[in-house]
Short mmCIF file of C-alpha atoms and ligand atoms in Angstrom, two decimals:
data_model
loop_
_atom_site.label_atom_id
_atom_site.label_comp_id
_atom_site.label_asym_id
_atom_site.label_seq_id
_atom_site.Cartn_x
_atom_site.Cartn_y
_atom_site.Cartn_z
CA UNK A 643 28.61 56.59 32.02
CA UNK A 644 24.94 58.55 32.24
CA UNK A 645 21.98 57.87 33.73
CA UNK A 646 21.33 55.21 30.83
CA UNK A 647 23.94 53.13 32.44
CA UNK A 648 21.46 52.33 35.17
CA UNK A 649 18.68 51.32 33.64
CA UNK A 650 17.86 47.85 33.35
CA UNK A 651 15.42 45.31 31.09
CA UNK A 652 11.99 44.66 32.91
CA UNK A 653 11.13 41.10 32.96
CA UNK A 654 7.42 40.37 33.91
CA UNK A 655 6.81 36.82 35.45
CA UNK A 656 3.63 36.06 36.46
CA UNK A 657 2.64 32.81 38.78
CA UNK A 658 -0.35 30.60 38.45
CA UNK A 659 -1.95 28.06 40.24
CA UNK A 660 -4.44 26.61 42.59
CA UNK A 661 -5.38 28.80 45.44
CA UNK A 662 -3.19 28.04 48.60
CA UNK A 663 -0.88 26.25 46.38
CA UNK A 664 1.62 28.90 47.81
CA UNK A 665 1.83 31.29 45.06
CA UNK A 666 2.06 34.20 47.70
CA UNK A 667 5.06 32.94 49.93
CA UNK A 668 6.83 31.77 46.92
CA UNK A 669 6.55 35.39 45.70
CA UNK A 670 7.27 36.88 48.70
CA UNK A 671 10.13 34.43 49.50
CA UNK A 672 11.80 35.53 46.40
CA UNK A 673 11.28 39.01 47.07
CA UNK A 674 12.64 39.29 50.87
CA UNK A 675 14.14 36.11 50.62
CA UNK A 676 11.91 35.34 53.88
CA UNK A 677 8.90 33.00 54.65
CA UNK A 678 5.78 34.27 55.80
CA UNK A 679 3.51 32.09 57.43
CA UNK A 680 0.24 33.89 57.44
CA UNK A 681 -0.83 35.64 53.73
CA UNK A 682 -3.32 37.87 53.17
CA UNK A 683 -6.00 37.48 50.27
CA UNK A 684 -4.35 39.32 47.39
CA UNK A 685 -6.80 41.87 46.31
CA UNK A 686 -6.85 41.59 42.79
CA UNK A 687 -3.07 42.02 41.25
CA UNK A 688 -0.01 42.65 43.11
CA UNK A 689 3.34 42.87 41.85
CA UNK A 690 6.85 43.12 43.37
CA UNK A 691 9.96 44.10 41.62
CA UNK A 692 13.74 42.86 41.82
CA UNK A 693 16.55 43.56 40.36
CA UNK A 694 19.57 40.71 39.85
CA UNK A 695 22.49 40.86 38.53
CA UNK A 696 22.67 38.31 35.71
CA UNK A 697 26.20 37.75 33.83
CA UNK A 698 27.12 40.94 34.22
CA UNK A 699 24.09 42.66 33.31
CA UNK A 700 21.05 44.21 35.65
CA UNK A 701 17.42 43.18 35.00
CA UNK A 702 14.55 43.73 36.71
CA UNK A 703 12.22 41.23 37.41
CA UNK A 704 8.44 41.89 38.54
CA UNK A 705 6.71 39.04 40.14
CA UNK A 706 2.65 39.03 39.51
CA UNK A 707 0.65 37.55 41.90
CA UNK A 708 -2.96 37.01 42.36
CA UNK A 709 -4.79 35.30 44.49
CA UNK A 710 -7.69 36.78 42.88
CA UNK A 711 -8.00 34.51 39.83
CA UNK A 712 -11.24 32.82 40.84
CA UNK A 713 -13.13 36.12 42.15
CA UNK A 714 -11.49 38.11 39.85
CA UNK A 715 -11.16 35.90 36.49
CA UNK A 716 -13.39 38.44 34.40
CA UNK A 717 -11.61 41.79 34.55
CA UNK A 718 -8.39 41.07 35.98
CA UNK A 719 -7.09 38.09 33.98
CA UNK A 720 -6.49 39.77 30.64
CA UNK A 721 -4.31 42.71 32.72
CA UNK A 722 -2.47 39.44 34.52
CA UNK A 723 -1.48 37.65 31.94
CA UNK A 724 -0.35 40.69 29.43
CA UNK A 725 3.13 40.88 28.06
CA UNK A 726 4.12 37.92 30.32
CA UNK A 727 7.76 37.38 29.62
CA UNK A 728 7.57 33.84 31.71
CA UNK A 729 5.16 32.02 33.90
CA UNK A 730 5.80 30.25 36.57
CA UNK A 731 2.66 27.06 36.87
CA UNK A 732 2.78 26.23 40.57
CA UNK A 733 1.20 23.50 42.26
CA UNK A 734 1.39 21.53 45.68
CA UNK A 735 3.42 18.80 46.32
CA UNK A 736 0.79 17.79 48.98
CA UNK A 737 -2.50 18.54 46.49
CA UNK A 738 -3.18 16.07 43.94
CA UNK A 739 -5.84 18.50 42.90
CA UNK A 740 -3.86 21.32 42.37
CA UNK A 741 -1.66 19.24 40.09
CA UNK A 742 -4.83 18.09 38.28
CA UNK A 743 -5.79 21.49 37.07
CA UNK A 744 -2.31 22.83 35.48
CA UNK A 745 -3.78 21.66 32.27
CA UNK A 746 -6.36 24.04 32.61
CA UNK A 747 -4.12 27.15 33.69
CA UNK A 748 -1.61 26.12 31.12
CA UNK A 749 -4.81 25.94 28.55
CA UNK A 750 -6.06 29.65 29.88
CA UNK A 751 -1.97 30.96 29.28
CA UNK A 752 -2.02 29.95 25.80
CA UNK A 753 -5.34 31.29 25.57
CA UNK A 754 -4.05 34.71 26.26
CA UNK A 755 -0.54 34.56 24.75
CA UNK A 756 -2.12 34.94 21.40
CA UNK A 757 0.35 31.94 19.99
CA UNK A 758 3.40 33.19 21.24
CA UNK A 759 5.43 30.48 23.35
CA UNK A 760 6.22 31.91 26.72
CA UNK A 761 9.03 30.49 28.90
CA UNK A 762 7.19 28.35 31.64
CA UNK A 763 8.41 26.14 34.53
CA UNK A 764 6.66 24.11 36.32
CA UNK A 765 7.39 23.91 40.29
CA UNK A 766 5.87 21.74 42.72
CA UNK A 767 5.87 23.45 46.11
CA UNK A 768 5.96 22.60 50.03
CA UNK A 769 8.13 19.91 49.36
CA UNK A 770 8.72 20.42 52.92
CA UNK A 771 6.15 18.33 53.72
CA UNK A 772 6.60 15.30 54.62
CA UNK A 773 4.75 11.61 55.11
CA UNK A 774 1.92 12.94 54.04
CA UNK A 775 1.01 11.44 50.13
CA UNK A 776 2.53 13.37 47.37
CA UNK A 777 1.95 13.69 44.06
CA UNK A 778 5.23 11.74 42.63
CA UNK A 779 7.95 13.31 41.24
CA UNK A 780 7.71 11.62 38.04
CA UNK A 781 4.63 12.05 37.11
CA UNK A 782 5.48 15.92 37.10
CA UNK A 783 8.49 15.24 35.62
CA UNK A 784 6.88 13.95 32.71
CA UNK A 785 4.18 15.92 32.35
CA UNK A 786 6.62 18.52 32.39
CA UNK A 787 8.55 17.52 29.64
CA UNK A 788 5.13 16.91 27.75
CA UNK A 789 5.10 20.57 28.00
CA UNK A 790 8.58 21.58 27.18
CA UNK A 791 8.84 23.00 30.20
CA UNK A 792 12.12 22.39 33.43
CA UNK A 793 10.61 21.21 36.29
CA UNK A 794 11.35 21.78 40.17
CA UNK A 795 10.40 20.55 43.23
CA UNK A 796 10.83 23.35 45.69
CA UNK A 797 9.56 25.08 49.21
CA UNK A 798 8.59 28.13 49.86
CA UNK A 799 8.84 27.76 53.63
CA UNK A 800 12.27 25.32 53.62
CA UNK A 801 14.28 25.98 50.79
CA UNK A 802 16.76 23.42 52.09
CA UNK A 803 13.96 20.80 51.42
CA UNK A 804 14.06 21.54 47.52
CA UNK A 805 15.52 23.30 44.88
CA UNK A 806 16.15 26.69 46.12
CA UNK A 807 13.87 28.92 44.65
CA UNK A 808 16.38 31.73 44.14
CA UNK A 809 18.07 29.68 41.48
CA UNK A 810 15.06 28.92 39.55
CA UNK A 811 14.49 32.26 39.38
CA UNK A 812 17.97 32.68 38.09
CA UNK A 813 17.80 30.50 35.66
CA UNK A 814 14.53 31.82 34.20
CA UNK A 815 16.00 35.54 34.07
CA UNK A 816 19.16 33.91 32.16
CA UNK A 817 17.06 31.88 29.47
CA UNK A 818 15.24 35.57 29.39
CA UNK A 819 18.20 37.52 29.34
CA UNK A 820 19.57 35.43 26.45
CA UNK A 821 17.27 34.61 24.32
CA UNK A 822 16.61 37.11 21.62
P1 GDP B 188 -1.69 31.10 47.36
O1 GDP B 188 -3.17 31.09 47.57
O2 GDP B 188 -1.30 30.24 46.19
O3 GDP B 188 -1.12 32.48 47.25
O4 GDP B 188 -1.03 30.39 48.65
P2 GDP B 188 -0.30 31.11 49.88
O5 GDP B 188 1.04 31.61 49.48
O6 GDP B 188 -1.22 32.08 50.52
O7 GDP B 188 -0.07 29.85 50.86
C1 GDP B 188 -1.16 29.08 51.28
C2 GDP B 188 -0.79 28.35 52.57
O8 GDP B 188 0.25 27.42 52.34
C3 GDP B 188 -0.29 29.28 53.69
O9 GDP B 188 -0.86 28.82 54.90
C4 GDP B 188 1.20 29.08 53.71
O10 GDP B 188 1.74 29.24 54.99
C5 GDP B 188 1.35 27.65 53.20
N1 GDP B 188 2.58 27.45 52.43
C6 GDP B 188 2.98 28.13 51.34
N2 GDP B 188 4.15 27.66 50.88
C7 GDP B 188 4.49 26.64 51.68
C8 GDP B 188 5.61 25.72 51.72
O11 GDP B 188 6.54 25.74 50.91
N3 GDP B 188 5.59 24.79 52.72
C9 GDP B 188 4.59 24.72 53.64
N4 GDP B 188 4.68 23.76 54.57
N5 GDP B 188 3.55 25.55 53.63
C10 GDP B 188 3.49 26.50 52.68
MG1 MG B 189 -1.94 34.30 47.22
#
């Protein structure tokens, strides 16, 4: 086989959300694999690139990240959200506010999709935390389905806690890698 043998799909994913919902260390967690506690401001767009091996076939995925939205709504968001293969609408577990405003993120996606349905999911992060109040489980779950989209409840810091966020990603490249 030639070089062509190598080369592999590119899958863009991009995550929204609240800021300090944990957008970052999710990213980063799926990238390294590893938690980092301490995250620096995002300037603008940053992306980072993995490759899995799904069913026998290579993709790569590139994970956008911003923590930019707010400051950097105007110029940045159309580059952000272009060609999006998926998104990934995360809020905190721990942040009834964050949960509050995925209407308006999912509202600003479709916005910029120009009609075309992109493959979502909806994760609820630092499940990890505990006895403080959460926003409950089926509430997302619902609103989840409202929006045709799987739902998780997940940590970046503990993936123990939650559903480990390798295998969402997983499943996300397979729907991509399958569907036509
Ligand atoms: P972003 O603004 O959405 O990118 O949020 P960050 O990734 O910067 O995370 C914001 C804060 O939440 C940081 O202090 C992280 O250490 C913390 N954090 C992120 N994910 C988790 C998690 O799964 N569990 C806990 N306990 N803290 C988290
Ligand atoms: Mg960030």
């Amino acid at each position: 086989p030639g070089p062509g043998h190598l080369r592999s799909r590119i899958f863009k994913i991009i995550v929204i959300g609240d800021s300090g919902v944990g957008k970052t260390c999710l990213t980063y967690r799926l990238w390294t694999g590893r938690f980092i506690e301490k995250t620096e401001a995002t300037i603008g767009v940053d992306f980072r690139e993995k490759v899995l091996e799904v069913e026998g076939e290579r993709i790569k995925i590139q994970m956008w990240d911003t923590a930019g939205q707010e400051r950097f709504r105007k110029s940045m968001v159309q580059h952000y959200y272009r060609n999006a293969h998926a998104i990934f609408f995360v809020y905190d577990v721990t942040d009834e506010r964050s949960f509050q405003s995925l209407p308006v993120w999912i509202e600003e996606c479709r916005r910029h999709s120009r009609g075309y349905d992109v493959p979502s999911v909806l994760v609820g992060n630092k499940c990890d935390l505990h006895g403080v109040s959460r926003v409950s489980a089926d509430v997302a779950r619902k609103f989840a389905e409202a929006h045709s989209m799987p739902f998780f409840e997940t940590s970046a810091k503990s993936p123990q806690d939650g559903d480990n966020v390798e295998d969402i990603l997983m499943m996300v490249a397979q729907r991509l890698k399958n569907q036509k």
